[in-house]
CSV table of C-alpha atoms and ligand atoms in Angstrom, one decimal:
chain,number,residue,atom,x,y,z
A,1,UNK,CA,7.9,-172.2,92.9
A,2,UNK,CA,4.3,-173.2,94.2
A,3,UNK,CA,2.8,-171.1,96.9
A,4,UNK,CA,0.6,-173.1,99.5
A,5,UNK,CA,-2.8,-172.2,100.0
A,6,UNK,CA,-4.7,-172.0,103.1
A,7,UNK,CA,-4.0,-175.6,104.8
A,8,UNK,CA,-0.4,-175.9,104.0
A,9,UNK,CA,2.4,-173.5,105.4
A,10,UNK,CA,1.3,-170.3,106.1
A,11,UNK,CA,1.9,-167.7,103.5
A,12,UNK,CA,4.7,-165.3,104.0
A,13,UNK,CA,3.2,-162.4,102.0
A,14,UNK,CA,6.1,-160.3,102.7
A,15,UNK,CA,9.0,-162.6,101.9
A,16,UNK,CA,7.1,-163.5,98.5
A,17,UNK,CA,7.0,-159.6,97.7
A,18,UNK,CA,10.7,-159.1,98.6
A,19,UNK,CA,11.8,-161.7,96.7
A,20,UNK,CA,10.2,-160.5,93.7
A,21,UNK,CA,11.3,-157.3,93.9
A,22,UNK,CA,8.1,-155.7,95.2
A,23,UNK,CA,7.9,-153.2,98.1
A,24,UNK,CA,6.2,-154.5,100.9
A,25,UNK,CA,2.7,-152.4,101.6
A,26,UNK,CA,-0.2,-153.1,103.4
A,27,UNK,CA,-2.6,-153.4,100.6
A,28,UNK,CA,0.1,-155.9,98.9
A,29,UNK,CA,0.1,-158.2,101.8
A,30,UNK,CA,-3.4,-158.0,102.3
A,31,UNK,CA,-4.4,-158.7,98.7
A,32,UNK,CA,-2.0,-162.2,98.9
A,33,UNK,CA,-3.6,-163.4,102.1
A,34,UNK,CA,-7.3,-162.6,100.9
A,35,UNK,CA,-6.5,-165.0,97.8
A,36,UNK,CA,-4.8,-167.5,100.0
A,37,UNK,CA,-7.8,-167.8,102.0
A,38,UNK,CA,-10.3,-167.3,99.1
A,39,UNK,CA,-8.9,-168.8,96.1
A,40,UNK,CA,-10.6,-168.0,92.8
A,41,UNK,CA,-11.7,-164.4,93.8
A,42,UNK,CA,-12.6,-161.8,91.9
A,43,UNK,CA,-11.3,-158.3,92.1
A,44,UNK,CA,-14.4,-157.4,93.6
A,45,UNK,CA,-14.4,-160.0,96.4
A,46,UNK,CA,-10.6,-159.5,97.0
A,47,UNK,CA,-11.3,-155.6,97.3
A,48,UNK,CA,-14.1,-156.2,99.7
A,49,UNK,CA,-11.5,-158.6,101.6
A,50,UNK,CA,-8.9,-156.2,102.1
A,51,UNK,CA,-11.3,-153.4,102.6
A,52,UNK,CA,-12.6,-154.8,105.7
A,53,UNK,CA,-8.9,-155.6,106.7
A,54,UNK,CA,-7.4,-152.3,106.0
A,55,UNK,CA,-10.2,-149.7,105.7
A,56,UNK,CA,-9.0,-147.1,104.0
A,57,UNK,CA,-8.0,-148.9,100.4
A,58,UNK,CA,-9.6,-148.0,97.2
A,59,UNK,CA,-11.0,-150.2,94.5
A,60,UNK,CA,-8.3,-148.8,92.1
A,61,UNK,CA,-5.6,-149.5,94.5
A,62,UNK,CA,-6.8,-153.2,94.9
A,63,UNK,CA,-7.2,-153.6,90.7
A,64,UNK,CA,-3.6,-151.9,90.7
A,65,UNK,CA,-1.8,-154.6,93.2
A,66,UNK,CA,-3.7,-157.3,91.5
A,67,UNK,CA,-2.2,-156.2,88.3
A,68,UNK,CA,1.3,-155.9,89.9
A,69,UNK,CA,1.5,-159.1,91.4
A,70,UNK,CA,-0.2,-161.2,88.5
A,71,UNK,CA,2.7,-159.2,86.2
A,72,UNK,CA,5.4,-160.4,88.9
A,73,UNK,CA,3.7,-164.3,88.7
A,74,UNK,CA,2.8,-164.2,92.1
A,75,UNK,CA,-0.8,-164.4,91.4
A,76,UNK,CA,-2.5,-166.1,88.4
A,77,UNK,CA,-5.4,-164.5,86.5
A,78,UNK,CA,-7.9,-167.1,85.0
A,79,UNK,CA,-11.0,-166.0,83.0
A,80,UNK,CA,-13.5,-168.5,82.3
A,81,UNK,CA,-15.8,-167.4,79.3
A,82,UNK,CA,-18.8,-165.3,80.3
A,83,UNK,CA,-17.2,-164.3,83.9
A,84,UNK,CA,-15.3,-162.0,85.6
A,85,UNK,CA,-11.5,-162.9,86.1
A,86,UNK,CA,-10.8,-164.4,89.0
A,87,UNK,CA,-7.5,-164.2,90.7
A,88,UNK,CA,-5.6,-167.3,92.8
A,89,UNK,CA,-2.1,-167.7,94.7
A,90,UNK,CA,-1.6,-171.3,93.5
A,91,UNK,CA,0.9,-170.5,90.6
A,92,UNK,CA,3.2,-172.1,88.6
A,93,UNK,CA,1.9,-175.7,88.6
A,94,UNK,CA,-0.4,-175.0,85.2
A,95,UNK,CA,-3.6,-176.6,87.2
A,96,UNK,CA,-6.7,-176.2,85.3
A,97,UNK,CA,-10.4,-175.4,86.7
A,98,UNK,CA,-13.8,-177.2,87.0
A,99,UNK,CA,-16.3,-174.7,86.3
A,100,UNK,CA,-20.2,-175.1,87.4
A,101,UNK,CA,-22.4,-173.8,84.6
A,102,UNK,CA,-25.4,-173.4,87.1
A,103,UNK,CA,-23.6,-171.7,90.0
A,104,UNK,CA,-20.3,-170.5,88.7
A,105,UNK,CA,-18.4,-172.4,91.4
A,106,UNK,CA,-14.8,-173.0,90.2
A,107,UNK,CA,-12.5,-175.5,91.7
A,108,UNK,CA,-9.2,-176.6,90.9
A,109,UNK,CA,-7.9,-179.9,89.0
A,110,UNK,CA,-4.7,-180.9,88.9
A,111,UNK,CA,-3.2,-181.7,85.4
A,112,UNK,CA,-4.9,-184.8,83.9
A,113,UNK,CA,-1.3,-186.8,83.6
A,114,UNK,CA,0.8,-184.8,85.6
A,115,UNK,CA,3.5,-182.4,84.8
A,116,UNK,CA,2.2,-180.0,82.8
A,117,UNK,CA,1.9,-182.1,79.9
A,118,UNK,CA,-0.5,-179.7,78.5
A,119,UNK,CA,2.2,-177.3,77.4
A,120,UNK,CA,3.1,-179.8,74.7
A,121,UNK,CA,0.9,-179.0,71.9
A,122,UNK,CA,0.3,-181.7,69.1
A,123,UNK,CA,1.4,-178.7,66.8
A,124,UNK,CA,2.9,-175.4,68.7
A,125,UNK,CA,2.9,-173.9,65.0
A,126,UNK,CA,6.4,-172.4,65.7
A,127,UNK,CA,4.7,-170.9,69.3
A,128,UNK,CA,6.9,-170.8,72.1
A,129,UNK,CA,4.0,-171.6,74.5
A,130,UNK,CA,4.4,-171.2,78.3
A,131,UNK,CA,0.8,-171.6,79.4
A,132,UNK,CA,-2.2,-174.0,78.6
A,133,UNK,CA,-5.8,-172.4,80.2
A,134,UNK,CA,-8.1,-175.7,80.5
A,135,UNK,CA,-11.7,-175.2,81.8
A,136,UNK,CA,-13.9,-178.3,82.2
A,137,UNK,CA,-17.5,-177.1,82.2
A,138,UNK,CA,-20.3,-178.9,83.8
A,139,UNK,CA,-22.3,-179.0,87.0
A,140,UNK,CA,-21.0,-179.1,90.4
A,141,UNK,CA,-22.2,-182.0,92.8
A,142,UNK,CA,-24.5,-179.5,94.7
A,143,UNK,CA,-26.2,-178.2,91.3
A,144,UNK,CA,-26.6,-182.0,90.3
A,145,UNK,CA,-28.3,-182.9,93.6
A,146,UNK,CA,-30.8,-180.1,93.4
A,147,UNK,CA,-31.3,-180.8,89.5
A,148,UNK,CA,-30.9,-177.0,89.2
A,149,UNK,CA,-31.4,-176.4,85.0
A,150,UNK,CA,-28.2,-175.4,83.6
A,151,UNK,CA,-28.1,-171.5,83.1
A,152,UNK,CA,-26.7,-171.4,79.6
B,1,ZN,ZN1,-23.3,-175.5,90.6
B,2,ZN,ZN1,-6.9,-172.8,90.6
């Protein structure tokens, strides 16, 4: 199941939570909404958005919600090397990410050859593979245009 991002069908956060057997709570709904409008947010960014919306919510509560949602497969946690973990609601399609070395901007990129072929490893060594995490590193168009040197 693919949850549509902003621009697609509106996210029915409550229905998604019930569907996964999770109690519908204001922080959970707010976290899902925050990630729909701001995909690839860090936990701190999600906390800032949720805190603005709900007022009384602790950072730890937001972290707990993210962990619970990730555990149920409602959000995907990605962690580019040297960056804090980011979260997104686009799950289940094993898409990849482009990361800018200069400004850390991160965008989605579909699997290069269609339906999750990356899950078919050349040699799986007997492992039962269910996810392939691919990051393409480079510089985003803005950074290339301003000729900012890579920050490595
Ligand atoms: Zn950049
Ligand atoms: Zn993504």
